[in-house]
PDB file of C-alpha atoms in Angstrom:
ATOM      1  CA  UNK A   9     129.738  71.234  80.220  1.00  0.00           C
ATOM      2  CA  UNK A  10     126.898  68.858  81.057  1.00  0.00           C
ATOM      3  CA  UNK A  11     127.686  66.835  77.937  1.00  0.00           C
ATOM      4  CA  UNK A  12     131.319  66.499  79.039  1.00  0.00           C
ATOM      5  CA  UNK A  13     130.217  65.272  82.455  1.00  0.00           C
ATOM      6  CA  UNK A  14     127.623  62.867  81.043  1.00  0.00           C
ATOM      7  CA  UNK A  15     130.185  61.426  78.593  1.00  0.00           C
ATOM      8  CA  UNK A  16     132.551  60.613  81.464  1.00  0.00           C
ATOM      9  CA  UNK A  17     136.315  60.735  81.636  1.00  0.00           C
ATOM     10  CA  UNK A  18     138.265  60.251  78.416  1.00  0.00           C
ATOM     11  CA  UNK A  19     141.807  60.803  77.195  1.00  0.00           C
ATOM     12  CA  UNK A  20     140.937  64.516  76.959  1.00  0.00           C
ATOM     13  CA  UNK A  21     138.593  64.950  79.947  1.00  0.00           C
ATOM     14  CA  UNK A  22     139.491  64.451  83.616  1.00  0.00           C
ATOM     15  CA  UNK A  23     137.265  64.882  86.673  1.00  0.00           C
ATOM     16  CA  UNK A  24     138.792  65.963  89.986  1.00  0.00           C
ATOM     17  CA  UNK A  25     137.497  66.707  93.427  1.00  0.00           C
ATOM     18  CA  UNK A  26     138.732  69.958  94.938  1.00  0.00           C
ATOM     19  CA  UNK A  27     140.212  67.814  97.740  1.00  0.00           C
ATOM     20  CA  UNK A  28     142.886  66.291  95.488  1.00  0.00           C
ATOM     21  CA  UNK A  29     146.518  66.871  96.413  1.00  0.00           C
ATOM     22  CA  UNK A  30     148.366  69.716  94.664  1.00  0.00           C
ATOM     23  CA  UNK A  31     150.799  67.230  93.116  1.00  0.00           C
ATOM     24  CA  UNK A  32     147.911  65.360  91.463  1.00  0.00           C
ATOM     25  CA  UNK A  33     146.624  68.567  89.864  1.00  0.00           C
ATOM     26  CA  UNK A  34     150.159  69.373  88.671  1.00  0.00           C
ATOM     27  CA  UNK A  35     150.571  65.904  87.113  1.00  0.00           C
ATOM     28  CA  UNK A  36     147.273  66.206  85.220  1.00  0.00           C
ATOM     29  CA  UNK A  37     148.108  69.675  83.925  1.00  0.00           C
ATOM     30  CA  UNK A  38     151.595  68.640  82.744  1.00  0.00           C
ATOM     31  CA  UNK A  39     150.261  65.443  81.137  1.00  0.00           C
ATOM     32  CA  UNK A  40     147.622  67.351  79.167  1.00  0.00           C
ATOM     33  CA  UNK A  41     150.237  69.917  78.047  1.00  0.00           C
ATOM     34  CA  UNK A  42     152.579  67.111  76.949  1.00  0.00           C
ATOM     35  CA  UNK A  43     149.815  65.507  74.913  1.00  0.00           C
ATOM     36  CA  UNK A  44     146.854  66.721  72.897  1.00  0.00           C
ATOM     37  CA  UNK A  45     145.532  69.018  75.598  1.00  0.00           C
ATOM     38  CA  UNK A  46     142.329  68.505  77.515  1.00  0.00           C
ATOM     39  CA  UNK A  47     139.733  69.601  80.029  1.00  0.00           C
ATOM     40  CA  UNK A  48     140.184  69.344  83.776  1.00  0.00           C
ATOM     41  CA  UNK A  49     136.796  69.587  85.489  1.00  0.00           C
ATOM     42  CA  UNK A  50     137.120  70.361  89.179  1.00  0.00           C
ATOM     43  CA  UNK A  51     134.139  69.838  91.427  1.00  0.00           C
ATOM     44  CA  UNK A  52     133.146  66.646  89.627  1.00  0.00           C
ATOM     45  CA  UNK A  53     133.853  63.229  91.115  1.00  0.00           C
ATOM     46  CA  UNK A  54     135.164  60.276  89.071  1.00  0.00           C
ATOM     47  CA  UNK A  55     131.656  58.844  88.767  1.00  0.00           C
ATOM     48  CA  UNK A  56     130.311  62.147  87.358  1.00  0.00           C
ATOM     49  CA  UNK A  57     128.667  63.315  90.584  1.00  0.00           C
ATOM     50  CA  UNK A  58     128.840  67.096  90.946  1.00  0.00           C
ATOM     51  CA  UNK A  59     130.459  67.905  94.289  1.00  0.00           C
ATOM     52  CA  UNK A  60     131.335  71.531  93.574  1.00  0.00           C
ATOM     53  CA  UNK A  61     134.107  73.839  94.715  1.00  0.00           C
ATOM     54  CA  UNK A  62     133.528  75.311  98.170  1.00  0.00           C
ATOM     55  CA  UNK A  63     135.595  78.517  97.839  1.00  0.00           C
ATOM     56  CA  UNK A  64     135.909  79.432  94.135  1.00  0.00           C
ATOM     57  CA  UNK A  65     138.246  82.417  94.554  1.00  0.00           C
ATOM     58  CA  UNK A  66     140.629  80.530  96.812  1.00  0.00           C
ATOM     59  CA  UNK A  67     140.589  77.476  94.569  1.00  0.00           C
ATOM     60  CA  UNK A  68     141.253  79.468  91.388  1.00  0.00           C
ATOM     61  CA  UNK A  69     144.280  81.023  93.062  1.00  0.00           C
ATOM     62  CA  UNK A  70     145.418  77.577  94.214  1.00  0.00           C
ATOM     63  CA  UNK A  71     145.397  76.154  90.664  1.00  0.00           C
ATOM     64  CA  UNK A  72     147.236  79.105  89.152  1.00  0.00           C
ATOM     65  CA  UNK A  73     149.813  78.912  91.974  1.00  0.00           C
ATOM     66  CA  UNK A  74     150.296  75.200  91.239  1.00  0.00           C
ATOM     67  CA  UNK A  75     150.851  76.065  87.573  1.00  0.00           C
ATOM     68  CA  UNK A  76     153.395  78.799  88.265  1.00  0.00           C
ATOM     69  CA  UNK A  77     155.197  77.068  91.143  1.00  0.00           C
ATOM     70  CA  UNK A  78     155.188  73.434  90.023  1.00  0.00           C
ATOM     71  CA  UNK A  79     155.214  73.230  86.216  1.00  0.00           C
ATOM     72  CA  UNK A  80     158.226  73.905  83.992  1.00  0.00           C
ATOM     73  CA  UNK A  81     157.790  75.652  81.686  1.00  0.00           C
ATOM     74  CA  UNK A  82     154.815  77.347  83.314  1.00  0.00           C
ATOM     75  CA  UNK A  83     151.409  76.232  82.016  1.00  0.00           C
ATOM     76  CA  UNK A  84     148.551  78.752  82.017  1.00  0.00           C
ATOM     77  CA  UNK A  85     145.201  77.041  81.500  1.00  0.00           C
ATOM     78  CA  UNK A  86     142.037  78.806  80.395  1.00  0.00           C
ATOM     79  CA  UNK A  87     139.246  78.802  82.974  1.00  0.00           C
ATOM     80  CA  UNK A  88     135.463  78.711  82.725  1.00  0.00           C
ATOM     81  CA  UNK A  89     133.242  78.695  85.802  1.00  0.00           C
ATOM     82  CA  UNK A  90     129.817  77.067  85.837  1.00  0.00           C
ATOM     83  CA  UNK A  91     126.938  76.620  88.285  1.00  0.00           C
ATOM     84  CA  UNK A  92     125.579  73.091  88.091  1.00  0.00           C
ATOM     85  CA  UNK A  93     122.923  71.926  90.540  1.00  0.00           C
ATOM     86  CA  UNK A  94     123.669  75.094  92.519  1.00  0.00           C
ATOM     87  CA  UNK A  95     127.362  74.157  92.873  1.00  0.00           C
ATOM     88  CA  UNK A  96     130.451  75.839  91.437  1.00  0.00           C
ATOM     89  CA  UNK A  97     132.319  73.725  88.870  1.00  0.00           C
ATOM     90  CA  UNK A  98     135.570  74.808  87.249  1.00  0.00           C
ATOM     91  CA  UNK A  99     136.539  73.787  83.733  1.00  0.00           C
ATOM     92  CA  UNK A 100     140.216  74.313  82.997  1.00  0.00           C
ATOM     93  CA  UNK A 101     141.352  73.888  79.411  1.00  0.00           C
ATOM     94  CA  UNK A 102     145.003  72.957  79.048  1.00  0.00           C
ATOM     95  CA  UNK A 103     146.113  73.393  75.445  1.00  0.00           C
ATOM     96  CA  UNK A 104     148.688  71.135  73.803  1.00  0.00           C
ATOM     97  CA  UNK A 105     151.969  72.707  74.804  1.00  0.00           C
ATOM     98  CA  UNK A 106     154.321  74.419  72.376  1.00  0.00           C
ATOM     99  CA  UNK A 107     157.335  74.081  74.681  1.00  0.00           C
ATOM    100  CA  UNK A 108     157.226  70.348  75.327  1.00  0.00           C
ATOM    101  CA  UNK A 109     158.132  68.543  77.415  1.00  0.00           C
ATOM    102  CA  UNK A 110     156.446  69.963  80.496  1.00  0.00           C
ATOM    103  CA  UNK A 111     157.701  68.811  83.857  1.00  0.00           C
ATOM    104  CA  UNK A 112     156.534  69.133  87.405  1.00  0.00           C
ATOM    105  CA  UNK A 113     158.906  69.895  90.222  1.00  0.00           C
ATOM    106  CA  UNK A 114     158.698  67.122  92.776  1.00  0.00           C
ATOM    107  CA  UNK A 115     161.136  67.002  95.678  1.00  0.00           C
ATOM    108  CA  UNK A 116     163.592  69.216  93.807  1.00  0.00           C
ATOM    109  CA  UNK A 117     163.526  67.012  90.691  1.00  0.00           C
ATOM    110  CA  UNK A 118     161.781  67.427  87.372  1.00  0.00           C
ATOM    111  CA  UNK A 119     159.360  64.634  86.453  1.00  0.00           C
ATOM    112  CA  UNK A 120     157.534  64.317  83.149  1.00  0.00           C
ATOM    113  CA  UNK A 121     154.042  62.884  82.726  1.00  0.00           C
ATOM    114  CA  UNK A 122     151.921  61.763  79.800  1.00  0.00           C
ATOM    115  CA  UNK A 123     148.316  60.706  79.552  1.00  0.00           C
ATOM    116  CA  UNK A 124     147.285  57.245  78.363  1.00  0.00           C
ATOM    117  CA  UNK A 125     143.557  56.971  78.060  1.00  0.00           C
ATOM    118  CA  UNK A 126     142.172  58.166  81.381  1.00  0.00           C
ATOM    119  CA  UNK A 127     145.407  57.555  83.296  1.00  0.00           C
ATOM    120  CA  UNK A 128     148.582  59.553  83.710  1.00  0.00           C
ATOM    121  CA  UNK A 129     151.983  57.948  83.908  1.00  0.00           C
ATOM    122  CA  UNK A 130     155.519  59.126  84.229  1.00  0.00           C
ATOM    123  CA  UNK A 131     156.940  59.416  80.715  1.00  0.00           C
ATOM    124  CA  UNK A 132     159.122  56.550  79.581  1.00  0.00           C
ATOM    125  CA  UNK A 133     162.545  57.305  78.102  1.00  0.00           C
ATOM    126  CA  UNK A 134     161.369  56.945  74.484  1.00  0.00           C
ATOM    127  CA  UNK A 135     158.360  59.199  75.109  1.00  0.00           C
ATOM    128  CA  UNK A 136     160.601  61.807  76.671  1.00  0.00           C
ATOM    129  CA  UNK A 137     162.952  61.737  73.682  1.00  0.00           C
ATOM    130  CA  UNK A 138     159.969  62.110  71.334  1.00  0.00           C
ATOM    131  CA  UNK A 139     158.691  65.098  73.339  1.00  0.00           C
ATOM    132  CA  UNK A 140     162.101  66.794  73.203  1.00  0.00           C
ATOM    133  CA  UNK A 141     162.372  66.089  69.476  1.00  0.00           C
ATOM    134  CA  UNK A 142     158.892  67.387  68.589  1.00  0.00           C
ATOM    135  CA  UNK A 143     159.593  70.573  70.516  1.00  0.00           C
ATOM    136  CA  UNK A 144     162.653  71.198  68.341  1.00  0.00           C
ATOM    137  CA  UNK A 145     165.063  70.900  71.252  1.00  0.00           C
ATOM    138  CA  UNK A 146     166.916  67.946  69.724  1.00  0.00           C
ATOM    139  CA  UNK A 147     168.411  68.484  66.283  1.00  0.00           C
ATOM    140  CA  UNK A 148     169.806  65.336  64.747  1.00  0.00           C
ATOM    141  CA  UNK A 149     171.759  67.261  62.143  1.00  0.00           C
ATOM    142  CA  UNK A 150     173.989  68.739  64.868  1.00  0.00           C
ATOM    143  CA  UNK A 151     174.124  65.705  67.127  1.00  0.00           C
ATOM    144  CA  UNK A 152     177.619  64.206  67.327  1.00  0.00           C
ATOM    145  CA  UNK A 153     177.948  60.719  65.886  1.00  0.00           C
ATOM    146  CA  UNK A 154     179.756  58.621  68.434  1.00  0.00           C
ATOM    147  CA  UNK A 155     182.262  56.231  66.870  1.00  0.00           C
ATOM    148  CA  UNK A 156     181.714  57.857  63.471  1.00  0.00           C
ATOM    149  CA  UNK A 157     184.599  57.568  61.037  1.00  0.00           C
ATOM    150  CA  UNK A 158     185.729  59.794  58.218  1.00  0.00           C
ATOM    151  CA  UNK A 159     185.095  56.910  55.803  1.00  0.00           C
ATOM    152  CA  UNK A 160     181.421  56.892  56.857  1.00  0.00           C
ATOM    153  CA  UNK A 161     180.777  60.317  55.348  1.00  0.00           C
ATOM    154  CA  UNK A 162     179.116  60.188  51.930  1.00  0.00           C
ATOM    155  CA  UNK A 163     180.734  63.255  50.371  1.00  0.00           C
ATOM    156  CA  UNK A 164     178.954  62.760  47.047  1.00  0.00           C
ATOM    157  CA  UNK A 165     175.604  63.150  48.802  1.00  0.00           C
ATOM    158  CA  UNK A 166     176.790  66.263  50.650  1.00  0.00           C
ATOM    159  CA  UNK A 167     178.124  67.824  47.462  1.00  0.00           C
ATOM    160  CA  UNK A 168     174.914  66.927  45.623  1.00  0.00           C
ATOM    161  CA  UNK A 169     172.865  68.590  48.362  1.00  0.00           C
ATOM    162  CA  UNK A 170     174.815  71.862  48.155  1.00  0.00           C
ATOM    163  CA  UNK A 171     174.894  71.751  44.360  1.00  0.00           C
ATOM    164  CA  UNK A 172     171.075  71.730  44.245  1.00  0.00           C
ATOM    165  CA  UNK A 173     170.375  73.915  47.292  1.00  0.00           C
ATOM    166  CA  UNK A 174     169.271  77.241  45.851  1.00  0.00           C
ATOM    167  CA  UNK A 175     168.639  78.849  49.236  1.00  0.00           C
ATOM    168  CA  UNK A 176     172.119  78.560  50.722  1.00  0.00           C
ATOM    169  CA  UNK A 177     174.460  78.487  47.760  1.00  0.00           C
ATOM    170  CA  UNK A 178     178.056  77.977  48.801  1.00  0.00           C
ATOM    171  CA  UNK A 179     181.275  77.470  46.879  1.00  0.00           C
ATOM    172  CA  UNK A 180     181.909  73.740  46.703  1.00  0.00           C
ATOM    173  CA  UNK A 181     184.764  73.911  44.220  1.00  0.00           C
ATOM    174  CA  UNK A 182     187.749  72.133  45.609  1.00  0.00           C
ATOM    175  CA  UNK A 183     185.688  69.849  47.790  1.00  0.00           C
ATOM    176  CA  UNK A 184     186.401  66.154  47.555  1.00  0.00           C
ATOM    177  CA  UNK A 185     184.116  64.593  44.900  1.00  0.00           C
ATOM    178  CA  UNK A 186     182.875  68.039  43.792  1.00  0.00           C
ATOM    179  CA  UNK A 187     184.388  67.769  40.343  1.00  0.00           C
TER     180      UNK A 187
END
């Protein structure tokens, strides 16, 4: 943990004071889950000074309440507690999420965040599409093609696919271009 603190904040390490607003904790947690994961060290100031957590039990409950009440889907970070310079420091590990994208509920609306270097930002439209696609929630093979025409379909390629697909053999006799 000392090495993490001495190395400073990175794209995968964030320092937070226990006095931060709940929404700021929620944004960090969602951003880590939407990315490559990371460590949230609470009780460490931005400059690496150890400030500690004054009431560890209360603060642990606060973070887990933020996760269950403010993130969708719910994120459950791992927690390690340390004593540094006689002060309690929490290290939360947020793994890369499997159910991306992760949102936070803010004023009744879902907002999505990503991490860029040591900063978090609301996800841009293209990032959000990428997150939905990598999670398997967008399937291009079943997405309607707007303004698509019958003439645009390459039946020879479709027939060729099914002719050589040994897993899902289907009867293609009688199909256009199947002969």
